[in-house]
């Protein structure tokens, strides 16, 4: 499959998928059935849109590049379950999207890598009522998203996304599967959104501030990195950590999501 003479823009993260097997694998991983609605982020020339529309009840494909809109409209003119929306996904009005009666909402896409984090965190923070998010991201970012505690990949991104969703990597995709070839390898991750959050909405701000401060200097012990948090001195921080069964000498990357949640309630 070629890009049919379309001149891709690097600034829009346009690395189009050309590998039919990978396209089918992403559509399958997206987990949508005939009753479901799927919002596709960045349809490009529509290769994934096509595969998704064969499985889902409805596909809403949100594309920013105005040059692609007429191409997509022509390609899907006879596919009445595909709606093309010309919009920046970061400004997309999610409140207008809801699944059909008896169906679920899913989100999928081969993401423009330059805005991976704002796209994912934006969707999760807005509490879009989606069941899952299936996305192609840079491999290195995928490794951080799914990382368990204890390693170098585990950090603010892992904890932030894992707070909202169970994250798993389903596929590594080499650069050869794209046209043009990106400089990095890629992976597909699936985020299965949790139905219930561990914290009340008014507690979440403190949780995210705590995680950010803990990792600001990840080589420091927690008693040092958290000292000054919400005006609390080192001794007070140590006392709170000990009270919660956390050795103040531990470092940010050793704490589990559950320990951060517990600590943010107590600190
Ligand atoms: N889905 C296609 C594929 O797999 O071949 C294209 C994927 S390409 C990596 C990313 C797509 O996202 C491009 O079509 C690009 O124009 C689009 N895009 C970039 N920034 C966007 C934004 N802010 N909102 C919506 N789409 C965007």
Short mmCIF file of C-alpha atoms and ligand atoms in Angstrom, two decimals:
data_model
loop_
_atom_site.label_atom_id
_atom_site.label_comp_id
_atom_site.label_asym_id
_atom_site.label_seq_id
_atom_site.Cartn_x
_atom_site.Cartn_y
_atom_site.Cartn_z
CA UNK A 1 0.00 0.00 0.00
CA UNK A 2 1.40 3.46 -0.83
CA UNK A 3 0.42 6.96 0.22
CA UNK A 4 -0.95 7.56 -3.30
CA UNK A 5 1.11 10.69 -3.89
CA UNK A 6 -0.02 12.39 -0.69
CA UNK A 7 2.78 14.61 0.65
CA UNK A 8 3.04 13.79 4.37
CA UNK A 9 3.86 16.46 6.95
CA UNK A 10 6.40 15.60 9.62
CA UNK A 11 5.07 18.40 11.83
CA UNK A 12 1.73 16.54 12.08
CA UNK A 13 3.35 13.22 12.96
CA UNK A 14 2.24 11.72 9.65
CA UNK A 15 3.73 8.23 9.52
CA UNK A 16 1.04 6.19 7.82
CA UNK A 17 0.65 2.48 8.41
CA UNK A 18 1.25 0.29 5.40
CA UNK A 19 1.34 -3.16 6.98
CA UNK A 20 -2.07 -4.83 6.55
CA UNK A 21 -1.45 -7.34 9.34
CA UNK A 22 -0.57 -4.62 11.87
CA UNK A 23 -3.65 -2.62 10.82
CA UNK A 24 -5.87 -5.68 11.43
CA UNK A 25 -4.16 -6.40 14.76
CA UNK A 26 -4.83 -2.85 16.02
CA UNK A 27 -8.47 -2.98 14.90
CA UNK A 28 -8.86 -6.29 16.70
CA UNK A 29 -7.13 -5.04 19.86
CA UNK A 30 -9.54 -2.07 19.93
CA UNK A 31 -12.16 -4.61 20.98
CA UNK A 32 -15.18 -2.98 19.35
CA UNK A 33 -18.23 -4.86 18.18
CA UNK A 34 -21.31 -4.03 16.08
CA UNK A 35 -23.06 -2.17 18.91
CA UNK A 36 -20.02 -0.05 19.79
CA UNK A 37 -18.85 3.42 18.80
CA UNK A 38 -15.16 4.09 18.27
CA UNK A 39 -13.50 7.48 18.07
CA UNK A 40 -10.40 7.26 15.90
CA UNK A 41 -7.66 9.82 16.54
CA UNK A 42 -5.87 10.91 13.35
CA UNK A 43 -7.26 8.70 10.56
CA UNK A 44 -4.73 9.92 7.98
CA UNK A 45 -5.64 8.26 4.67
CA UNK A 46 -8.12 5.97 6.45
CA UNK A 47 -6.42 2.55 6.56
CA UNK A 48 -7.29 1.93 10.20
CA UNK A 49 -10.67 3.67 9.83
CA UNK A 50 -11.51 1.06 7.20
CA UNK A 51 -10.61 -1.88 9.46
CA UNK A 52 -12.42 -0.35 12.46
CA UNK A 53 -15.58 0.36 10.45
CA UNK A 54 -15.81 -3.32 9.51
CA UNK A 55 -16.08 -4.20 13.20
CA UNK A 56 -17.72 -1.26 15.00
CA UNK A 57 -21.27 0.03 14.79
CA UNK A 58 -19.96 3.56 14.26
CA UNK A 59 -16.57 5.22 13.68
CA UNK A 60 -16.01 8.91 14.38
CA UNK A 61 -12.66 9.78 12.83
CA UNK A 62 -11.09 13.06 14.00
CA UNK A 63 -8.44 14.50 11.67
CA UNK A 64 -6.68 17.87 11.86
CA UNK A 65 -5.07 18.08 8.39
CA UNK A 66 -7.55 19.82 6.07
CA UNK A 67 -5.91 18.22 3.01
CA UNK A 68 -7.01 14.80 4.24
CA UNK A 69 -10.67 15.65 4.79
CA UNK A 70 -11.82 15.44 1.12
CA UNK A 71 -9.78 12.25 0.66
CA UNK A 72 -11.44 10.65 3.69
CA UNK A 73 -14.90 11.90 2.70
CA UNK A 74 -14.51 10.35 -0.74
CA UNK A 75 -13.10 7.08 0.58
CA UNK A 76 -15.94 6.61 3.05
CA UNK A 77 -18.79 8.20 1.08
CA UNK A 78 -20.60 4.87 0.85
CA UNK A 79 -19.74 3.66 4.34
CA UNK A 80 -22.64 5.02 6.38
CA UNK A 81 -21.14 4.08 9.76
CA UNK A 82 -18.15 6.42 9.29
CA UNK A 83 -18.25 10.09 10.28
CA UNK A 84 -15.26 12.29 9.44
CA UNK A 85 -14.69 15.23 11.79
CA UNK A 86 -12.26 18.01 10.87
CA UNK A 87 -10.90 19.01 14.28
CA UNK A 88 -7.84 19.15 16.50
CA UNK A 89 -8.24 16.19 18.87
CA UNK A 90 -6.98 18.38 21.73
CA UNK A 91 -10.00 20.66 21.17
CA UNK A 92 -12.51 17.92 20.38
CA UNK A 93 -15.78 18.14 22.30
CA UNK A 94 -16.04 14.71 23.92
CA UNK A 95 -19.32 15.60 25.62
CA UNK A 96 -21.03 15.19 22.23
CA UNK A 97 -19.94 11.55 21.94
CA UNK A 98 -21.84 8.74 23.56
CA UNK A 99 -22.27 5.08 22.72
CA UNK A 100 -25.49 3.72 21.27
CA UNK A 101 -27.90 2.03 23.67
CA UNK A 102 -26.39 -1.34 24.63
CA UNK A 103 -22.98 -0.49 23.21
CA UNK A 104 -19.67 0.86 24.51
CA UNK A 105 -17.42 3.73 23.54
CA UNK A 106 -13.85 2.88 22.51
CA UNK A 107 -11.00 5.10 21.39
CA UNK A 108 -8.29 4.03 18.96
CA UNK A 109 -5.58 5.47 16.77
CA UNK A 110 -2.08 5.50 15.43
CA UNK A 111 -1.24 8.65 17.35
CA UNK A 112 0.66 11.70 16.17
CA UNK A 113 3.60 11.12 18.56
CA UNK A 114 4.31 14.81 19.21
CA UNK A 115 1.16 15.06 21.34
CA UNK A 116 0.84 11.54 22.82
CA UNK A 117 0.81 12.60 26.48
CA UNK A 118 -1.63 15.55 26.19
CA UNK A 119 -4.00 13.39 24.12
CA UNK A 120 -4.03 10.50 26.61
CA UNK A 121 -4.06 12.55 29.80
CA UNK A 122 -6.65 14.92 28.30
CA UNK A 123 -9.06 12.04 27.61
CA UNK A 124 -8.51 10.49 31.05
CA UNK A 125 -8.74 13.74 33.00
CA UNK A 126 -11.94 14.73 31.19
CA UNK A 127 -13.38 11.39 32.30
CA UNK A 128 -14.60 10.51 28.80
CA UNK A 129 -16.87 7.47 29.35
CA UNK A 130 -14.76 5.13 27.20
CA UNK A 131 -14.26 1.44 27.91
CA UNK A 132 -10.82 1.28 26.33
CA UNK A 133 -8.15 3.26 24.51
CA UNK A 134 -6.00 1.38 21.97
CA UNK A 135 -3.15 3.41 20.58
CA UNK A 136 0.11 3.18 18.68
CA UNK A 137 2.76 5.17 20.48
CA UNK A 138 6.54 5.42 20.44
CA UNK A 139 7.94 2.16 21.92
CA UNK A 140 9.84 3.99 24.60
CA UNK A 141 6.62 5.74 25.70
CA UNK A 142 4.73 2.42 25.69
CA UNK A 143 7.38 0.95 27.98
CA UNK A 144 6.88 3.86 30.38
CA UNK A 145 3.09 3.59 30.24
CA UNK A 146 3.02 -0.10 31.23
CA UNK A 147 6.05 -0.09 33.56
CA UNK A 148 5.71 -1.76 36.98
CA UNK A 149 7.40 -0.17 40.03
CA UNK A 150 11.11 -0.61 40.51
CA UNK A 151 12.65 0.14 37.14
CA UNK A 152 13.88 3.15 35.22
CA UNK A 153 10.77 3.29 33.01
CA UNK A 154 8.43 3.69 35.98
CA UNK A 155 7.56 7.31 36.62
CA UNK A 156 4.92 10.04 36.51
CA UNK A 157 3.48 8.84 33.17
CA UNK A 158 3.15 5.22 34.37
CA UNK A 159 1.46 6.18 37.62
CA UNK A 160 -0.80 8.84 36.07
CA UNK A 161 -2.13 6.50 33.37
CA UNK A 162 -2.30 3.44 35.63
CA UNK A 163 -4.37 5.47 38.10
CA UNK A 164 -7.09 5.69 35.44
CA UNK A 165 -6.61 2.45 33.54
CA UNK A 166 -5.10 -1.01 33.44
CA UNK A 167 -2.38 -0.73 30.82
CA UNK A 168 -0.96 -3.51 28.64
CA UNK A 169 1.30 -3.63 25.62
CA UNK A 170 -0.09 -5.82 22.85
CA UNK A 171 2.33 -5.39 19.96
CA UNK A 172 5.75 -4.04 19.02
CA UNK A 173 5.75 -2.51 15.55
CA UNK A 174 9.02 -1.94 13.66
CA UNK A 175 9.56 1.29 11.72
CA UNK A 176 9.37 -0.63 8.40
CA UNK A 177 5.60 -0.99 8.85
CA UNK A 178 5.11 2.76 8.22
CA UNK A 179 5.45 5.11 5.27
CA UNK A 180 7.42 7.27 5.71
CA UNK A 181 9.53 5.26 8.16
CA UNK A 182 9.71 6.96 11.58
CA UNK A 183 13.08 7.25 13.34
CA UNK A 184 11.76 5.31 16.34
CA UNK A 185 10.16 1.92 16.92
CA UNK A 186 6.53 1.81 17.99
CA UNK A 187 4.19 -0.27 20.12
CA UNK A 188 0.47 -0.66 20.54
CA UNK A 189 -0.88 -0.27 24.06
CA UNK A 190 -4.38 -0.93 25.34
CA UNK A 191 -5.72 1.04 28.30
CA UNK A 192 -8.77 -0.62 29.87
CA UNK A 193 -10.38 2.21 31.82
CA UNK A 194 -11.25 1.54 35.45
CA UNK A 195 -14.93 1.92 36.22
CA UNK A 196 -14.22 3.42 39.62
CA UNK A 197 -11.48 5.77 40.73
CA UNK A 198 -9.60 5.14 43.97
CA UNK A 199 -9.84 8.82 44.97
CA UNK A 200 -12.65 11.36 45.09
CA UNK A 201 -12.36 14.14 42.46
CA UNK A 202 -11.27 16.69 45.08
CA UNK A 203 -8.45 14.38 46.28
CA UNK A 204 -6.92 13.80 42.85
CA UNK A 205 -5.08 17.11 42.57
CA UNK A 206 -3.01 16.36 45.67
CA UNK A 207 -2.26 12.81 44.46
CA UNK A 208 -0.83 14.05 41.15
CA UNK A 209 1.17 16.83 42.88
CA UNK A 210 2.62 14.27 45.28
CA UNK A 211 3.69 11.91 42.49
CA UNK A 212 5.28 14.77 40.51
CA UNK A 213 7.22 16.02 43.52
CA UNK A 214 8.41 12.51 44.46
CA UNK A 215 9.87 12.00 40.98
CA UNK A 216 11.25 15.52 40.55
CA UNK A 217 14.60 14.21 41.83
CA UNK A 218 14.16 10.47 41.52
CA UNK A 219 17.58 9.60 42.96
CA UNK A 220 16.76 11.20 46.31
CA UNK A 221 15.15 9.35 49.21
CA UNK A 222 11.46 10.07 49.74
CA UNK A 223 12.12 11.92 53.00
CA UNK A 224 14.26 14.38 51.02
CA UNK A 225 12.26 14.62 47.81
CA UNK A 226 8.95 15.12 49.64
CA UNK A 227 10.34 17.53 52.22
CA UNK A 228 8.48 20.83 51.85
CA UNK A 229 5.40 19.15 50.31
CA UNK A 230 2.39 21.26 51.31
CA UNK A 231 4.62 23.13 53.78
CA UNK A 232 5.62 19.97 55.69
CA UNK A 233 9.16 19.71 57.03
CA UNK A 234 11.41 16.67 56.65
CA UNK A 235 10.62 15.28 60.10
CA UNK A 236 6.90 15.51 59.58
CA UNK A 237 7.24 13.80 56.18
CA UNK A 238 9.30 10.98 57.73
CA UNK A 239 6.69 10.50 60.43
CA UNK A 240 3.87 10.29 57.86
CA UNK A 241 5.84 7.84 55.70
CA UNK A 242 6.58 5.59 58.69
CA UNK A 243 2.96 5.74 59.84
CA UNK A 244 2.01 4.40 56.41
CA UNK A 245 4.55 1.60 56.51
CA UNK A 246 6.91 3.27 54.03
CA UNK A 247 10.63 3.42 54.83
CA UNK A 248 11.64 7.12 54.35
CA UNK A 249 14.87 5.90 52.73
CA UNK A 250 12.98 4.39 49.80
CA UNK A 251 13.02 6.17 46.45
CA UNK A 252 10.11 7.35 44.34
CA UNK A 253 10.37 4.53 41.80
CA UNK A 254 9.89 1.79 44.45
CA UNK A 255 6.40 2.88 45.53
CA UNK A 256 3.38 1.16 44.02
CA UNK A 257 0.34 3.02 42.73
CA UNK A 258 -1.56 1.86 45.83
CA UNK A 259 1.14 3.27 48.13
CA UNK A 260 0.99 6.67 46.37
CA UNK A 261 -2.80 6.67 46.67
CA UNK A 262 -2.63 5.82 50.37
CA UNK A 263 0.09 8.39 51.03
CA UNK A 264 -1.79 11.17 49.24
CA UNK A 265 -4.76 10.57 51.54
CA UNK A 266 -2.59 10.81 54.65
CA UNK A 267 -0.10 13.50 53.84
N1 LIG B 1 -4.23 6.48 11.15
C1 LIG B 1 -3.34 6.76 10.05
C2 LIG B 1 -2.46 5.57 9.77
O1 LIG B 1 -2.27 4.76 10.69
O2 LIG B 1 -1.95 5.44 8.67
C3 LIG B 1 -2.52 8.00 10.31
C4 LIG B 1 -1.67 8.00 11.56
S1 LIG B 1 -0.50 9.31 11.65
C5 LIG B 1 0.69 8.60 12.73
C6 LIG B 1 -1.24 10.52 12.72
C7 LIG B 1 -2.43 11.27 12.13
O3 LIG B 1 -2.88 12.21 13.11
C8 LIG B 1 -2.14 12.06 10.88
O4 LIG B 1 -3.15 11.83 9.93
C9 LIG B 1 -2.16 13.52 11.34
O5 LIG B 1 -2.55 14.43 10.33
C10 LIG B 1 -3.17 13.45 12.46
N2 LIG B 1 -3.05 14.51 13.47
C11 LIG B 1 -1.94 15.17 13.85
N3 LIG B 1 -2.22 16.05 14.83
C12 LIG B 1 -3.56 15.93 15.08
C13 LIG B 1 -4.45 16.56 15.97
N4 LIG B 1 -4.03 17.51 16.83
N5 LIG B 1 -5.76 16.23 15.96
C14 LIG B 1 -6.20 15.26 15.09
N6 LIG B 1 -5.40 14.61 14.21
C15 LIG B 1 -4.09 14.95 14.21
#
